[in-house]
Coordinates of C-alpha atoms in Angstrom, one line a residue:
Chain A
M1 CA 68.7 51.1 196.4
H2 CA 70.0 49.6 199.6
R3 CA 69.1 46.8 202.0
L4 CA 69.9 46.2 205.6
R5 CA 71.5 43.0 206.9
G6 CA 70.6 42.6 210.5
G7 CA 68.8 45.3 212.4
R8 CA 69.0 44.7 216.1
E9 CA 70.0 47.8 218.1
G10 CA 73.7 47.7 218.7
A11 CA 74.3 45.0 216.1
V12 CA 76.7 45.5 213.2
V13 CA 74.7 46.5 210.2
S14 CA 75.8 46.3 206.6
I15 CA 74.2 48.3 203.9
L16 CA 74.7 47.5 200.3
L17 CA 74.6 50.6 198.2
R18 CA 74.4 50.3 194.4
C19 CA 75.8 53.0 192.2
H20 CA 77.2 53.7 188.8
R21 CA 80.3 51.9 187.7
G22 CA 83.4 53.5 189.1
I23 CA 87.1 54.0 188.6
G24 CA 90.1 52.6 190.3
P25 CA 90.9 49.6 192.6
E26 CA 88.8 47.8 195.2
V27 CA 89.5 49.3 198.6
S28 CA 88.3 49.3 202.2
G29 CA 88.9 51.8 205.0
V30 CA 87.4 54.3 207.4
A31 CA 85.0 56.9 205.9
L32 CA 84.9 60.6 206.5
V33 CA 81.3 61.7 205.8
A34 CA 79.9 65.2 205.3
A35 CA 77.1 66.8 203.3
D36 CA 79.5 69.2 201.6
N37 CA 81.4 69.5 198.3
F38 CA 85.1 69.1 197.4
S39 CA 88.0 70.6 195.6
A40 CA 91.6 69.8 196.3
R41 CA 92.6 73.4 195.6
Y42 CA 89.8 75.1 197.4
D43 CA 89.5 72.9 200.5
L44 CA 92.8 71.2 201.4
D45 CA 96.1 72.0 202.9
R46 CA 98.0 69.5 200.8
V47 CA 101.2 69.8 202.8
R48 CA 99.6 69.0 206.2
G49 CA 97.0 66.6 204.8
V50 CA 93.9 68.3 206.3
F51 CA 90.8 70.1 205.2
S52 CA 91.9 73.8 205.6
R53 CA 88.9 75.8 204.3
P54 CA 87.3 77.2 207.5
S55 CA 83.8 76.9 206.2
H56 CA 84.1 73.3 205.1
K57 CA 82.2 70.8 207.3
L58 CA 85.4 68.7 207.6
A59 CA 87.6 71.7 208.5
G60 CA 90.6 70.6 210.5
E61 CA 90.1 66.8 209.8
S62 CA 92.8 64.8 208.2
Y63 CA 91.9 63.3 204.8
V64 CA 94.9 61.1 204.5
D65 CA 94.0 57.4 203.8
R66 CA 90.3 58.2 204.5
I67 CA 87.4 57.3 202.2
L68 CA 85.7 60.7 201.6
V69 CA 81.9 60.5 201.4
L70 CA 80.8 63.8 200.1
D71 CA 78.1 65.4 198.0
G72 CA 79.7 66.8 194.8
A73 CA 82.8 68.3 193.3
K74 CA 83.2 72.0 193.0
G75 CA 85.4 74.7 191.5
G76 CA 88.4 74.4 189.3
V77 CA 90.4 71.9 187.3
A78 CA 93.4 71.6 189.6
T79 CA 92.2 68.5 191.4
A80 CA 93.1 66.4 188.4
W81 CA 96.9 67.0 188.9
M82 CA 96.7 67.4 192.7
L83 CA 95.3 63.9 193.3
H84 CA 98.3 62.6 191.4
D85 CA 100.7 64.7 193.3
M86 CA 99.1 63.8 196.7
S87 CA 99.2 60.1 195.7
A88 CA 102.9 60.3 195.0
R89 CA 103.5 61.9 198.4
R90 CA 101.2 59.3 200.1
I91 CA 99.1 62.1 201.5
V92 CA 95.9 61.2 199.6
P93 CA 92.4 60.0 200.3
R94 CA 92.0 56.2 199.9
A95 CA 88.8 56.5 197.9
L96 CA 86.1 59.0 196.9
I97 CA 82.4 58.2 197.3
F98 CA 80.2 61.1 196.0
N99 CA 76.6 61.7 195.1
R100 CA 77.7 63.2 191.7
V101 CA 81.1 64.3 190.5
N102 CA 82.2 66.7 187.8
P103 CA 84.6 65.6 185.1
I104 CA 87.7 66.9 186.9
L105 CA 87.3 64.5 189.9
A106 CA 86.8 61.6 187.5
Q107 CA 89.7 62.5 185.4
G108 CA 91.9 63.0 188.5
A109 CA 90.9 59.7 190.0
A110 CA 91.6 57.9 186.7
F111 CA 95.0 59.6 186.4
A112 CA 96.0 59.1 190.0
G113 CA 94.6 55.6 190.4
V114 CA 92.3 56.6 193.3
A115 CA 89.0 54.6 193.7
L116 CA 85.9 56.7 192.9
V117 CA 82.2 55.9 192.7
D118 CA 79.1 58.1 192.4
R119 CA 75.5 58.2 191.3
F120 CA 73.7 56.3 194.0
A121 CA 69.9 55.9 194.3
G122 CA 69.8 58.1 197.4
D123 CA 71.9 60.8 199.2
V124 CA 75.0 58.8 200.0
T125 CA 76.1 61.3 202.7
A126 CA 72.9 60.5 204.6
L127 CA 73.2 56.7 204.1
F128 CA 76.6 56.5 205.7
R129 CA 77.3 57.0 209.4
A130 CA 80.8 58.2 210.3
P131 CA 83.1 56.7 211.3
A132 CA 82.2 53.8 209.1
T133 CA 84.3 51.1 207.6
C134 CA 83.6 50.8 203.9
C135 CA 84.3 48.1 201.5
G136 CA 84.1 49.0 197.8
S137 CA 84.1 46.9 194.7
I138 CA 84.7 48.1 191.2
P139 CA 83.0 45.7 188.8
P140 CA 83.9 44.8 185.2
P141 CA 82.9 47.1 182.4
G142 CA 79.1 47.4 181.9
A143 CA 78.2 46.3 185.4
A144 CA 77.0 48.6 188.2
G145 CA 79.2 49.6 191.1
K146 CA 78.5 48.7 194.7
V147 CA 79.7 50.0 198.1
I148 CA 79.1 48.1 201.3
S149 CA 78.9 50.3 204.3
C150 CA 79.4 48.5 207.6
L151 CA 78.0 50.7 210.4
Chain B
M1 CA 96.1 53.8 169.4
L2 CA 95.0 51.9 172.5
A3 CA 97.1 48.9 171.4
G4 CA 100.2 51.0 171.2
K5 CA 100.6 51.2 167.5
F6 CA 101.3 54.9 167.7
G7 CA 103.7 54.6 170.7
E8 CA 103.4 54.6 174.5
V9 CA 102.6 58.3 174.8
R10 CA 99.4 58.1 172.7
R11 CA 98.6 54.7 174.2
W12 CA 98.6 56.3 177.7
A13 CA 96.4 59.2 176.4
M14 CA 93.8 56.9 174.8
A15 CA 93.7 54.5 177.8
H16 CA 93.1 57.6 180.1
Q17 CA 90.3 58.8 177.8
V18 CA 88.7 55.4 177.6
M19 CA 88.6 55.1 181.4
V20 CA 87.0 58.6 181.8
G21 CA 84.7 58.0 178.9
E22 CA 83.4 54.8 180.3
F23 CA 82.8 56.4 183.7
F24 CA 80.5 59.0 182.0
D25 CA 78.9 56.4 179.5
A26 CA 80.4 58.2 176.5
A27 CA 79.4 56.4 173.3
D28 CA 82.5 57.4 171.4
L29 CA 85.2 60.1 171.0
V30 CA 84.6 63.4 169.3
P31 CA 87.4 65.2 167.3
V32 CA 88.5 68.5 168.9
S33 CA 90.0 71.6 167.2
Q34 CA 92.0 72.9 170.2
A35 CA 93.3 71.8 173.6
H36 CA 94.1 74.1 176.5
I37 CA 96.2 72.7 179.3
M38 CA 96.1 73.8 183.0
A39 CA 99.6 72.8 184.2
D40 CA 100.8 75.2 186.8
T41 CA 103.6 73.7 188.9
E42 CA 101.7 74.3 192.2
S43 CA 99.2 71.7 190.9
L44 CA 101.6 69.5 189.1
G45 CA 104.1 69.1 191.9
E46 CA 107.3 67.3 191.4
A47 CA 105.3 64.1 190.5
G48 CA 103.4 65.8 187.7
V49 CA 106.5 67.4 186.2
R50 CA 108.3 64.0 186.3
F51 CA 105.2 62.5 184.6
L52 CA 105.5 65.0 181.8
E53 CA 109.2 64.5 181.5
G54 CA 108.7 60.8 181.2
L55 CA 106.3 61.2 178.3
V56 CA 108.5 63.6 176.4
A57 CA 111.4 61.1 176.6
A58 CA 109.6 59.4 173.7
A59 CA 110.7 60.1 170.1
E60 CA 109.4 63.4 168.7
P61 CA 106.8 61.9 166.3
E62 CA 105.3 59.9 169.1
R63 CA 104.9 62.8 171.5
R64 CA 103.9 65.7 169.3
V65 CA 100.4 67.1 169.9
R66 CA 97.8 66.6 167.1
V67 CA 95.8 69.8 167.5
P68 CA 96.8 73.4 168.4
T69 CA 97.4 73.2 172.1
I70 CA 97.8 76.2 174.5
T71 CA 98.5 76.7 178.2
D72 CA 96.6 78.1 181.2
P73 CA 98.5 80.5 183.5
R74 CA 101.8 79.3 185.0
G75 CA 103.0 79.4 188.5
I76 CA 105.9 81.7 188.0
D77 CA 106.6 85.0 186.2
F78 CA 110.4 84.9 186.1
A79 CA 110.7 88.7 186.0
V80 CA 108.9 89.3 189.3
Y81 CA 108.9 86.0 191.3
R82 CA 111.4 87.0 194.0
R83 CA 109.4 90.2 194.7
L84 CA 106.4 88.0 195.4
G85 CA 108.2 85.8 197.9
Q86 CA 108.4 82.8 195.5
T87 CA 111.6 80.8 195.6
P88 CA 114.3 79.6 193.2
D89 CA 113.2 76.0 193.8
M90 CA 109.7 77.0 192.5
A91 CA 111.3 78.7 189.5
A92 CA 113.4 75.6 188.8
L93 CA 110.4 73.3 188.8
E94 CA 108.6 75.8 186.5
T95 CA 111.6 75.7 184.1
R96 CA 111.4 71.9 183.9
A97 CA 107.6 72.0 183.3
I98 CA 107.9 74.6 180.5
A99 CA 110.6 72.5 178.8
A100 CA 108.5 69.4 178.9
L101 CA 105.4 71.2 177.6
R102 CA 107.3 72.7 174.7
A103 CA 108.7 69.3 173.8
F104 CA 105.1 68.2 173.1
G105 CA 104.7 71.1 170.7
V106 CA 102.5 73.0 173.1
L107 CA 102.2 76.8 172.5
M108 CA 102.9 78.6 175.8
T109 CA 100.2 81.1 175.9
D110 CA 99.9 81.0 179.7
T111 CA 96.5 82.5 179.8
C112 CA 92.9 81.9 181.0
I113 CA 91.5 84.6 178.7
N114 CA 92.4 82.9 175.4
Y115 CA 88.9 83.7 174.2
Q116 CA 89.8 87.4 174.5
T117 CA 93.4 87.2 173.3
I118 CA 94.3 84.1 171.2
M119 CA 91.5 82.5 169.2
A120 CA 87.9 82.5 170.2
P121 CA 85.9 79.3 169.5
V122 CA 82.9 79.4 167.2
R123 CA 79.4 78.0 167.8
G124 CA 79.3 74.2 167.7
E125 CA 83.1 73.8 167.8
H126 CA 84.2 70.9 170.0
L127 CA 87.1 71.7 172.3
A128 CA 89.2 70.3 175.2
Y129 CA 89.6 73.4 177.4
G130 CA 91.3 73.2 180.7
D131 CA 90.1 76.2 182.8
T132 CA 86.6 76.5 184.2
G133 CA 86.4 80.2 183.3
V134 CA 87.5 79.4 179.7
V135 CA 85.0 76.6 179.4
I136 CA 82.0 78.4 180.8
Y137 CA 82.6 81.5 178.6
S138 CA 83.3 79.5 175.5
N139 CA 80.2 77.2 176.0
S140 CA 77.8 80.0 176.9
V141 CA 78.8 83.3 175.2
L142 CA 80.3 81.7 172.1
G143 CA 78.4 78.4 171.8
G144 CA 81.5 76.2 171.9
R145 CA 81.4 72.6 173.3
S146 CA 83.8 71.6 176.0
N147 CA 83.7 69.9 179.4
F148 CA 86.1 70.9 182.1
E149 CA 89.3 69.1 181.0
G150 CA 91.8 68.8 183.8
G151 CA 95.5 68.9 182.9
P152 CA 96.0 65.2 182.2
S153 CA 92.8 65.0 180.2
A154 CA 93.5 68.1 178.1
L155 CA 97.0 66.7 177.4
A156 CA 95.4 63.4 176.4
A157 CA 93.1 65.2 174.0
A158 CA 96.0 67.1 172.5
L159 CA 97.8 63.8 171.9
T160 CA 94.8 62.0 170.4
G161 CA 93.0 64.9 168.7
R162 CA 89.7 63.9 170.3
T163 CA 87.9 63.6 173.7
P164 CA 85.2 61.4 175.1
R165 CA 81.8 62.5 173.9
Y166 CA 79.8 63.2 177.1
G167 CA 78.5 66.2 179.1
Y168 CA 78.6 69.5 177.2
H169 CA 79.4 67.9 173.9
L170 CA 75.9 66.5 173.9
D171 CA 72.7 68.4 173.2
A172 CA 70.9 66.5 176.0
C173 CA 73.3 67.9 178.6
R174 CA 73.0 71.5 177.4
R175 CA 69.3 71.9 178.3
A176 CA 68.5 74.5 180.9
T177 CA 67.5 73.4 184.4
K178 CA 67.3 76.4 186.7
P179 CA 65.7 79.8 185.9
F180 CA 66.7 83.1 187.6
R181 CA 65.4 86.6 187.0
L182 CA 67.6 89.6 187.4
T183 CA 65.8 92.6 188.9
A184 CA 68.8 95.0 189.1
S185 CA 71.8 95.4 186.9
P186 CA 75.2 94.8 188.4
R187 CA 77.2 98.1 188.4
D188 CA 80.8 96.8 188.1
L189 CA 82.8 93.7 187.6
S190 CA 82.8 92.8 191.3
E191 CA 79.0 92.8 191.2
W192 CA 78.9 90.7 188.1
G193 CA 81.1 88.3 190.0
A194 CA 78.8 88.5 193.0
L195 CA 75.9 87.6 190.7
G196 CA 77.8 84.6 189.4
G197 CA 78.5 83.5 193.0
I198 CA 74.8 83.8 194.0
V199 CA 73.7 81.7 190.9
G200 CA 76.5 79.3 191.4
E201 CA 75.7 78.6 195.0
A202 CA 72.1 78.0 194.1
C203 CA 73.1 75.6 191.4
G204 CA 75.9 73.7 193.2
S205 CA 76.5 71.1 190.5
Y206 CA 78.4 70.8 187.2
W207 CA 75.2 69.3 185.7
E208 CA 72.9 72.3 186.4
V209 CA 72.4 74.8 183.6
P210 CA 71.0 78.1 184.8
V211 CA 69.1 80.7 182.7
I212 CA 69.4 84.3 183.7
E213 CA 66.4 86.3 182.5
G214 CA 66.0 90.1 182.8
V215 CA 69.4 91.2 181.7
E216 CA 68.4 94.5 180.1
A217 CA 71.7 96.1 179.0
V218 CA 74.1 93.9 177.0
P219 CA 77.0 93.1 179.3
D220 CA 80.5 93.5 177.8
S221 CA 83.1 90.7 177.5
D222 CA 84.7 91.5 180.9
A223 CA 81.4 91.5 182.7
L224 CA 80.5 88.1 181.3
K225 CA 84.0 86.9 182.1
H226 CA 83.7 87.8 185.8
F227 CA 80.1 86.4 185.9
G228 CA 81.1 83.1 184.3
T229 CA 84.3 82.5 186.3
A230 CA 82.4 83.1 189.6
L231 CA 79.5 80.9 188.5
A232 CA 82.0 78.1 187.6
S233 CA 83.9 78.6 190.8
F234 CA 81.0 78.7 193.3
G235 CA 78.8 76.2 191.5
S236 CA 81.1 74.1 189.2
V237 CA 78.7 75.2 186.4
A238 CA 80.0 75.0 182.8
L239 CA 77.1 76.5 180.8
F240 CA 74.6 79.3 181.3
Y241 CA 72.1 81.1 179.2
M242 CA 71.1 84.8 179.0
P243 CA 68.3 84.9 176.5
G244 CA 69.1 87.3 173.6
I245 CA 72.8 87.6 174.7
T246 CA 74.4 84.1 174.8
A247 CA 75.0 82.1 171.6
E248 CA 72.3 79.5 171.8
E249 CA 68.6 79.5 172.7
A250 CA 67.7 78.0 176.1
E251 CA 65.6 74.9 175.9
F252 CA 64.4 73.6 179.3
A253 CA 64.8 70.0 180.3
G254 CA 61.2 69.5 181.4
A255 CA 58.8 72.2 182.6
S256 CA 60.4 75.4 183.7
S257 CA 60.0 76.4 187.3
E258 CA 59.3 79.9 188.6
P259 CA 62.5 82.0 188.2
V260 CA 64.4 82.9 191.4
P261 CA 64.6 86.7 191.7
I262 CA 68.0 88.3 192.3
G263 CA 68.2 92.0 192.9
A264 CA 70.4 94.7 194.4
A265 CA 69.7 93.4 198.0
E266 CA 71.0 90.0 197.2
I267 CA 74.1 91.3 195.4
M268 CA 74.9 93.7 198.3
A269 CA 74.4 90.9 200.9
F270 CA 76.9 88.7 198.9
L271 CA 79.5 91.5 199.0
R272 CA 78.9 92.2 202.7
R273 CA 80.0 88.6 203.5
Y274 CA 83.5 89.6 202.6
A275 CA 83.5 93.1 204.1
A276 CA 86.2 94.1 206.7
P277 CA 86.3 97.9 206.9
G278 CA 89.3 99.3 208.7
D279 CA 91.4 96.1 208.5
K280 CA 95.1 96.5 207.7
L281 CA 95.4 95.6 204.0
D282 CA 98.3 93.3 203.1
V283 CA 97.7 92.7 199.4
V284 CA 95.4 93.8 196.6
V285 CA 95.1 91.4 193.6
F286 CA 93.6 92.0 190.2
A287 CA 93.5 88.6 188.6
A288 CA 91.3 85.4 188.4
P289 CA 90.6 85.8 185.5
Q290 CA 93.6 87.6 184.0
L291 CA 92.9 91.2 183.0
S292 CA 91.9 92.3 179.6
L293 CA 93.5 95.4 178.0
F294 CA 90.5 97.5 179.0
E295 CA 90.8 96.3 182.7
I296 CA 94.6 97.1 182.7
A297 CA 93.7 100.6 181.4
S298 CA 91.2 101.0 184.2
V299 CA 93.8 100.1 186.8
A300 CA 96.2 102.6 185.3
D301 CA 93.6 105.3 185.3
A302 CA 92.8 104.6 188.9
L303 CA 96.4 104.7 190.1
D304 CA 97.6 107.7 188.1
G305 CA 99.5 110.1 190.3
R306 CA 99.0 108.0 193.4
L307 CA 101.3 105.8 195.5
V308 CA 100.4 102.4 197.1
D309 CA 100.8 102.4 200.8
P310 CA 104.2 100.9 201.8
G311 CA 102.6 98.2 203.8
T312 CA 100.4 97.0 201.0
T313 CA 101.3 95.1 197.8
V314 CA 99.3 95.5 194.6
I315 CA 99.5 92.7 192.0
V316 CA 98.1 92.9 188.6
A317 CA 98.1 89.6 186.5
T318 CA 97.5 89.4 182.8
S319 CA 98.4 87.3 179.8
P320 CA 101.7 87.7 178.0
E321 CA 99.9 89.2 174.9
I322 CA 98.1 91.8 177.0
K323 CA 101.3 92.6 179.0
H324 CA 103.2 93.3 175.8
A325 CA 100.4 95.5 174.6
A326 CA 100.3 97.3 178.0
D327 CA 104.1 97.8 177.9
R328 CA 103.8 99.2 174.4
M329 CA 101.0 101.6 175.3
G330 CA 102.7 102.8 178.5
L331 CA 100.0 101.3 180.8
T332 CA 102.5 99.1 182.6
A333 CA 104.8 102.0 183.4
R334 CA 101.8 104.1 184.7
I335 CA 100.7 101.2 187.0
E336 CA 104.2 100.4 188.3
A337 CA 104.9 104.1 189.0
S338 CA 102.5 103.7 191.9
G339 CA 104.5 100.8 193.4
A340 CA 102.2 98.1 192.0
V341 CA 103.5 94.9 190.3
V342 CA 102.3 93.9 186.8
A343 CA 102.9 90.2 186.3
Q344 CA 102.5 88.2 183.1
G345 CA 101.5 84.6 182.4
I346 CA 100.4 83.8 186.0
C347 CA 97.3 84.0 188.0
F348 CA 97.5 84.6 191.7
Y349 CA 95.8 81.5 193.0
Q350 CA 97.9 79.3 190.7
S351 CA 101.2 80.8 191.9
Y352 CA 101.8 79.2 195.3
A353 CA 99.4 81.6 197.1
R354 CA 99.9 79.8 200.4
E355 CA 103.7 80.0 200.2
M356 CA 103.6 83.7 199.2
A357 CA 101.3 84.5 202.2
E358 CA 103.8 82.7 204.5
A359 CA 106.8 84.4 203.0
K360 CA 105.3 87.9 202.9
G361 CA 103.2 87.7 206.1
W362 CA 100.0 88.3 204.1
T363 CA 96.6 87.7 205.6
R364 CA 94.1 90.3 204.5
L365 CA 93.6 90.4 200.7
M366 CA 91.3 92.6 198.6
T367 CA 90.2 92.0 195.1
N368 CA 87.4 92.7 192.6
S369 CA 87.3 89.0 191.7
A370 CA 84.6 86.9 193.3
K371 CA 86.3 83.8 192.0
L372 CA 89.4 84.7 193.9
V373 CA 87.7 85.3 197.3
N374 CA 86.0 81.9 196.9
I375 CA 89.3 80.0 196.3
L376 CA 91.5 81.7 198.8
G377 CA 89.7 80.7 202.0
G378 CA 91.5 77.3 202.0
Y379 CA 94.8 79.0 201.5
G380 CA 94.6 80.9 204.8
Y381 CA 93.6 84.3 203.4
R382 CA 90.9 86.6 204.7
S383 CA 89.6 88.1 201.5
S384 CA 87.4 91.1 200.8
L385 CA 85.5 91.7 197.6
A386 CA 84.9 95.2 196.3
S387 CA 85.0 97.3 193.1
L388 CA 88.2 98.1 191.3
A389 CA 88.0 101.7 192.5
R390 CA 87.5 100.8 196.1
C391 CA 90.4 98.3 195.9
I392 CA 92.7 101.0 194.6
D393 CA 91.6 103.5 197.2
S394 CA 92.2 100.9 199.9
A395 CA 95.6 100.1 198.6
V396 CA 96.6 103.7 198.7
A397 CA 95.2 104.0 202.3
G398 CA 96.8 100.8 203.4
K399 CA 93.5 99.5 204.9
V400 CA 90.2 98.2 203.8
L401 CA 87.8 101.0 203.0

């Protein structure tokens, strides 16, 4: 569910996206958007801080301090440790906004203190426009999460 | 526990589990009988090792695991790491990680084939397993109940003896969602992996549960191992059904759709994506998952009386238990007589694959593991997928055949 604020061509438009409750702190930043999946082991060069998998839609892009807006989590369990290690080295995404994650991404976000939300009413990768500035809010237990996309 | 009555280590573990459980709307925690921790140092990094060392600074009763807890493959085999281009710094970090894990009372099995070598779970047993291949095999073939548990979460489960009850611990999540019909039988392990890759790409989500109909001959444990690991790798899938073969009956969530046919043409097309005939071959890897004793014997048979090309490295990775058996039965000696390396307790992609490539100048890799070709793209490798026999023939020739 989302609603537009404004609507004139060229005007700044904010979209409020509601989602499931999330994990981690409230953040804002610049989004990196792609209809693709994610694994820290499969897709990233964690030394250079870029997407390194040639077939990934964000190949060559820096993920550092970006809010990643992607479809789902894929592959193995390493992301849980890797988010923590990347966070310690300050070469980590600022937040993760996904359509649906697997347990590993949620466990990793919880462990590393990285903001994460998922389960929107629509395809979140289509609702965002990149580069977009995002403001996220993690609500108290039991409440729904929300993400405000400022286009 | 959450209030710290049992010490800071268990308080951390419970707080982590509560956070994850709330994210997935878990109603409560379920007791688990085993935990399996993925904790290779490439993933842990210095920060992860320091985290473990911080926890084990607590008094022994406060840090000891509450259920039998085992480990996934490590990053270093101390007997061969220099030959593989790994460094003393990597070995030193590994030594620290091992010391920390042992201080929790963890059993260092260093394997992703514990269901073939340590203790297979039984139907209905709740587990906290930390390797996608282990989870999908245990859930599907054996009827166990586990989510993918990353290293921190598997450690938390080991310390509390329970895990949040969501996902594949629940009947509702185990219902089938996508039917497929097999119209041709895979002929070897690489083709079973290709089949897993095809189904995995079609599913593309942890929450999809495929059913594969039309499997006429009962696959053996290694075939299902390669199928499952590829399915989990390409699709993040944690449970599949093969009617009449896997442990539980498939019950569809809602009406079943028309099955997607998969035949020889689709499997061949999948393999062709990775074909590179004539390319100079840098490294051949048999791993991901670690090899069973039968697979080790197959490698030994294929290499008998042959020499690997001097420009090509062959790496065979298995568990410590299988390595000891292979040593005792003379299989290791037969393989290494060809120039190949048999490593124990590691898996290639968990062993600093990028750094090994840079140190050794490796680019072109060949394997019979579909999971491995899927992972290694991001590490800078160009990977080819083929049968064990073709991989060995190529290693001897020094180029992809």
